[in-house]
Amino acid sequence: MGSSIRVQNLPILKDSTTGKYIPIALDPFYWLRTAQTIIEKGNLPEFDSMRYIPLKIRFSEEILPQAIVLIYKVGNLFGSYSINFIDVISPVIFFILGLIIFFFLIQTLTNSKSIALLSSAFLAILPAYLYRTMAGFADHDAIGMFAFFSALFVYSLGLKFLDKQKEQDRHKKNLIKVVLFGLGTGFLTLFTIVSWGGVASFI
């Protein structure tokens, strides 16, 4: 239902002059141009020639454009999709992934599937979250929240595991699990930082 709501605007996201899909806000145009540059040149040049040339501004180090290119390449294994279409639909894809992780995060924290389902339903229709994860709003918010929820989920699982181990004898097998949870949390924290620096400060 949440995904269906978010793609209702797809028909009006086509530029009437070119017939191509376009984002619904200004910043997403930058991410689209960056993704197009990666596809055309294979990688990003050292400097962004369309931004303040004398200052030699670099491209953003966030990974959203690379993620869009990855979805584009995978999507075109199963059909023929333009980078513009993949760009405008990517927030919905990240919303779906993020909502699934959010459900398991809340279930882990509350030990209740019904509370997790209710929480996920609220998140799916929350106006601020709805706008920033709807088709066309191809900014770093959607992938950033997916990464943020993932980091919190693995961290919560690690804490639960450690709480259980307080009652049992620790041995080598448990130490390996603790290390894996630590590495998982560290990797997903890094994923959050490179996805959206703003939300990473909460972690």
PDB file of N, CA, C and O in Angstrom, residues 154-155 157-159 161-162 165 170-188:
ATOM      1  N   VAL A 154      20.990  -4.165  13.263  1.00  0.00           N
ATOM      2  CA  VAL A 154      22.099  -5.075  13.586  1.00  0.00           C
ATOM      3  C   VAL A 154      22.661  -4.762  14.968  1.00  0.00           C
ATOM      4  O   VAL A 154      22.992  -5.668  15.742  1.00  0.00           O
ATOM      5  N   TYR A 155      22.737  -3.480  15.316  1.00  0.00           N
ATOM      6  CA  TYR A 155      23.197  -3.091  16.639  1.00  0.00           C
ATOM      7  C   TYR A 155      22.265  -3.640  17.723  1.00  0.00           C
ATOM      8  O   TYR A 155      22.724  -4.167  18.746  1.00  0.00           O
ATOM      9  N   LEU A 157      20.275  -6.263  17.485  1.00  0.00           N
ATOM     10  CA  LEU A 157      20.453  -7.719  17.540  1.00  0.00           C
ATOM     11  C   LEU A 157      21.701  -8.063  18.355  1.00  0.00           C
ATOM     12  O   LEU A 157      21.691  -9.006  19.151  1.00  0.00           O
ATOM     13  N   GLY A 158      22.766  -7.298  18.154  1.00  0.00           N
ATOM     14  CA  GLY A 158      24.004  -7.525  18.900  1.00  0.00           C
ATOM     15  C   GLY A 158      23.810  -7.333  20.393  1.00  0.00           C
ATOM     16  O   GLY A 158      24.289  -8.138  21.201  1.00  0.00           O
ATOM     17  N   LEU A 159      23.091  -6.291  20.784  1.00  0.00           N
ATOM     18  CA  LEU A 159      22.823  -6.055  22.208  1.00  0.00           C
ATOM     19  C   LEU A 159      21.983  -7.175  22.814  1.00  0.00           C
ATOM     20  O   LEU A 159      22.232  -7.607  23.942  1.00  0.00           O
ATOM     21  N   PHE A 161      21.892 -10.256  21.798  1.00  0.00           N
ATOM     22  CA  PHE A 161      22.761 -11.428  21.905  1.00  0.00           C
ATOM     23  C   PHE A 161      23.649 -11.319  23.134  1.00  0.00           C
ATOM     24  O   PHE A 161      23.818 -12.275  23.881  1.00  0.00           O
ATOM     25  N   LEU A 162      24.212 -10.140  23.358  1.00  0.00           N
ATOM     26  CA  LEU A 162      25.086  -9.941  24.520  1.00  0.00           C
ATOM     27  C   LEU A 162      24.327 -10.099  25.835  1.00  0.00           C
ATOM     28  O   LEU A 162      24.855 -10.645  26.805  1.00  0.00           O
ATOM     29  N   GLN A 165      24.000 -13.699  26.544  1.00  0.00           N
ATOM     30  CA  GLN A 165      25.269 -14.329  26.901  1.00  0.00           C
ATOM     31  C   GLN A 165      25.693 -14.045  28.344  1.00  0.00           C
ATOM     32  O   GLN A 165      26.525 -14.740  28.895  1.00  0.00           O
ATOM     33  N   ARG A 170      30.757 -17.783  28.381  1.00  0.00           N
ATOM     34  CA  ARG A 170      31.273 -17.318  27.093  1.00  0.00           C
ATOM     35  C   ARG A 170      32.357 -18.286  26.609  1.00  0.00           C
ATOM     36  O   ARG A 170      33.172 -18.741  27.383  1.00  0.00           O
ATOM     37  N   HIS A 171      32.316 -18.566  25.328  1.00  0.00           N
ATOM     38  CA  HIS A 171      33.365 -19.395  24.740  1.00  0.00           C
ATOM     39  C   HIS A 171      33.683 -18.878  23.349  1.00  0.00           C
ATOM     40  O   HIS A 171      33.123 -17.863  22.909  1.00  0.00           O
ATOM     41  N   LYS A 172      34.571 -19.561  22.654  1.00  0.00           N
ATOM     42  CA  LYS A 172      35.084 -19.070  21.374  1.00  0.00           C
ATOM     43  C   LYS A 172      33.977 -18.821  20.354  1.00  0.00           C
ATOM     44  O   LYS A 172      33.996 -17.822  19.643  1.00  0.00           O
ATOM     45  N   LYS A 173      32.989 -19.713  20.297  1.00  0.00           N
ATOM     46  CA  LYS A 173      31.913 -19.569  19.314  1.00  0.00           C
ATOM     47  C   LYS A 173      31.143 -18.266  19.555  1.00  0.00           C
ATOM     48  O   LYS A 173      30.772 -17.561  18.617  1.00  0.00           O
ATOM     49  N   ASN A 174      30.892 -17.951  20.815  1.00  0.00           N
ATOM     50  CA  ASN A 174      30.181 -16.717  21.139  1.00  0.00           C
ATOM     51  C   ASN A 174      31.018 -15.490  20.795  1.00  0.00           C
ATOM     52  O   ASN A 174      30.492 -14.467  20.359  1.00  0.00           O
ATOM     53  N   LEU A 175      32.329 -15.584  21.013  1.00  0.00           N
ATOM     54  CA  LEU A 175      33.226 -14.473  20.702  1.00  0.00           C
ATOM     55  C   LEU A 175      33.181 -14.162  19.210  1.00  0.00           C
ATOM     56  O   LEU A 175      33.168 -12.989  18.816  1.00  0.00           O
ATOM     57  N   ILE A 176      33.137 -15.197  18.383  1.00  0.00           N
ATOM     58  CA  ILE A 176      33.051 -15.002  16.934  1.00  0.00           C
ATOM     59  C   ILE A 176      31.764 -14.263  16.578  1.00  0.00           C
ATOM     60  O   ILE A 176      31.758 -13.339  15.759  1.00  0.00           O
ATOM     61  N   LYS A 177      30.650 -14.635  17.221  1.00  0.00           N
ATOM     62  CA  LYS A 177      29.376 -13.962  16.954  1.00  0.00           C
ATOM     63  C   LYS A 177      29.422 -12.493  17.362  1.00  0.00           C
ATOM     64  O   LYS A 177      28.920 -11.615  16.664  1.00  0.00           O
ATOM     65  N   VAL A 178      30.042 -12.233  18.521  1.00  0.00           N
ATOM     66  CA  VAL A 178      30.174 -10.849  18.987  1.00  0.00           C
ATOM     67  C   VAL A 178      30.986 -10.030  17.986  1.00  0.00           C
ATOM     68  O   VAL A 178      30.625  -8.895  17.647  1.00  0.00           O
ATOM     69  N   VAL A 179      32.088 -10.608  17.492  1.00  0.00           N
ATOM     70  CA  VAL A 179      32.926  -9.924  16.509  1.00  0.00           C
ATOM     71  C   VAL A 179      32.131  -9.658  15.228  1.00  0.00           C
ATOM     72  O   VAL A 179      32.202  -8.568  14.645  1.00  0.00           O
ATOM     73  N   LEU A 180      31.336 -10.638  14.791  1.00  0.00           N
ATOM     74  CA  LEU A 180      30.530 -10.464  13.579  1.00  0.00           C
ATOM     75  C   LEU A 180      29.493  -9.368  13.752  1.00  0.00           C
ATOM     76  O   LEU A 180      29.272  -8.559  12.848  1.00  0.00           O
ATOM     77  N   PHE A 181      28.825  -9.331  14.914  1.00  0.00           N
ATOM     78  CA  PHE A 181      27.867  -8.255  15.177  1.00  0.00           C
ATOM     79  C   PHE A 181      28.574  -6.898  15.189  1.00  0.00           C
ATOM     80  O   PHE A 181      28.046  -5.903  14.669  1.00  0.00           O
ATOM     81  N   GLY A 182      29.759  -6.857  15.778  1.00  0.00           N
ATOM     82  CA  GLY A 182      30.530  -5.612  15.816  1.00  0.00           C
ATOM     83  C   GLY A 182      30.920  -5.149  14.426  1.00  0.00           C
ATOM     84  O   GLY A 182      30.783  -3.972  14.087  1.00  0.00           O
ATOM     85  N   LEU A 183      31.412  -6.089  13.603  1.00  0.00           N
ATOM     86  CA  LEU A 183      31.791  -5.756  12.231  1.00  0.00           C
ATOM     87  C   LEU A 183      30.574  -5.327  11.413  1.00  0.00           C
ATOM     88  O   LEU A 183      30.640  -4.384  10.622  1.00  0.00           O
ATOM     89  N   GLY A 184      29.453  -6.044  11.608  1.00  0.00           N
ATOM     90  CA  GLY A 184      28.214  -5.698  10.898  1.00  0.00           C
ATOM     91  C   GLY A 184      27.740  -4.300  11.253  1.00  0.00           C
ATOM     92  O   GLY A 184      27.379  -3.510  10.372  1.00  0.00           O
ATOM     93  N   THR A 185      27.770  -3.990  12.538  1.00  0.00           N
ATOM     94  CA  THR A 185      27.351  -2.658  12.980  1.00  0.00           C
ATOM     95  C   THR A 185      28.293  -1.588  12.436  1.00  0.00           C
ATOM     96  O   THR A 185      27.849  -0.530  11.970  1.00  0.00           O
ATOM     97  N   GLY A 186      29.590  -1.870  12.467  1.00  0.00           N
ATOM     98  CA  GLY A 186      30.567  -0.917  11.934  1.00  0.00           C
ATOM     99  C   GLY A 186      30.389  -0.680  10.449  1.00  0.00           C
ATOM    100  O   GLY A 186      30.400   0.463   9.975  1.00  0.00           O
ATOM    101  N   PHE A 187      30.196  -1.774   9.686  1.00  0.00           N
ATOM    102  CA  PHE A 187      30.007  -1.655   8.242  1.00  0.00           C
ATOM    103  C   PHE A 187      28.745  -0.862   7.925  1.00  0.00           C
ATOM    104  O   PHE A 187      28.750   0.020   7.057  1.00  0.00           O
ATOM    105  N   LEU A 188      27.639  -1.158   8.629  1.00  0.00           N
ATOM    106  CA  LEU A 188      26.379  -0.465   8.350  1.00  0.00           C
ATOM    107  C   LEU A 188      26.411   0.986   8.820  1.00  0.00           C
ATOM    108  O   LEU A 188      25.739   1.838   8.248  1.00  0.00           O
TER     109      LEU A 188
END
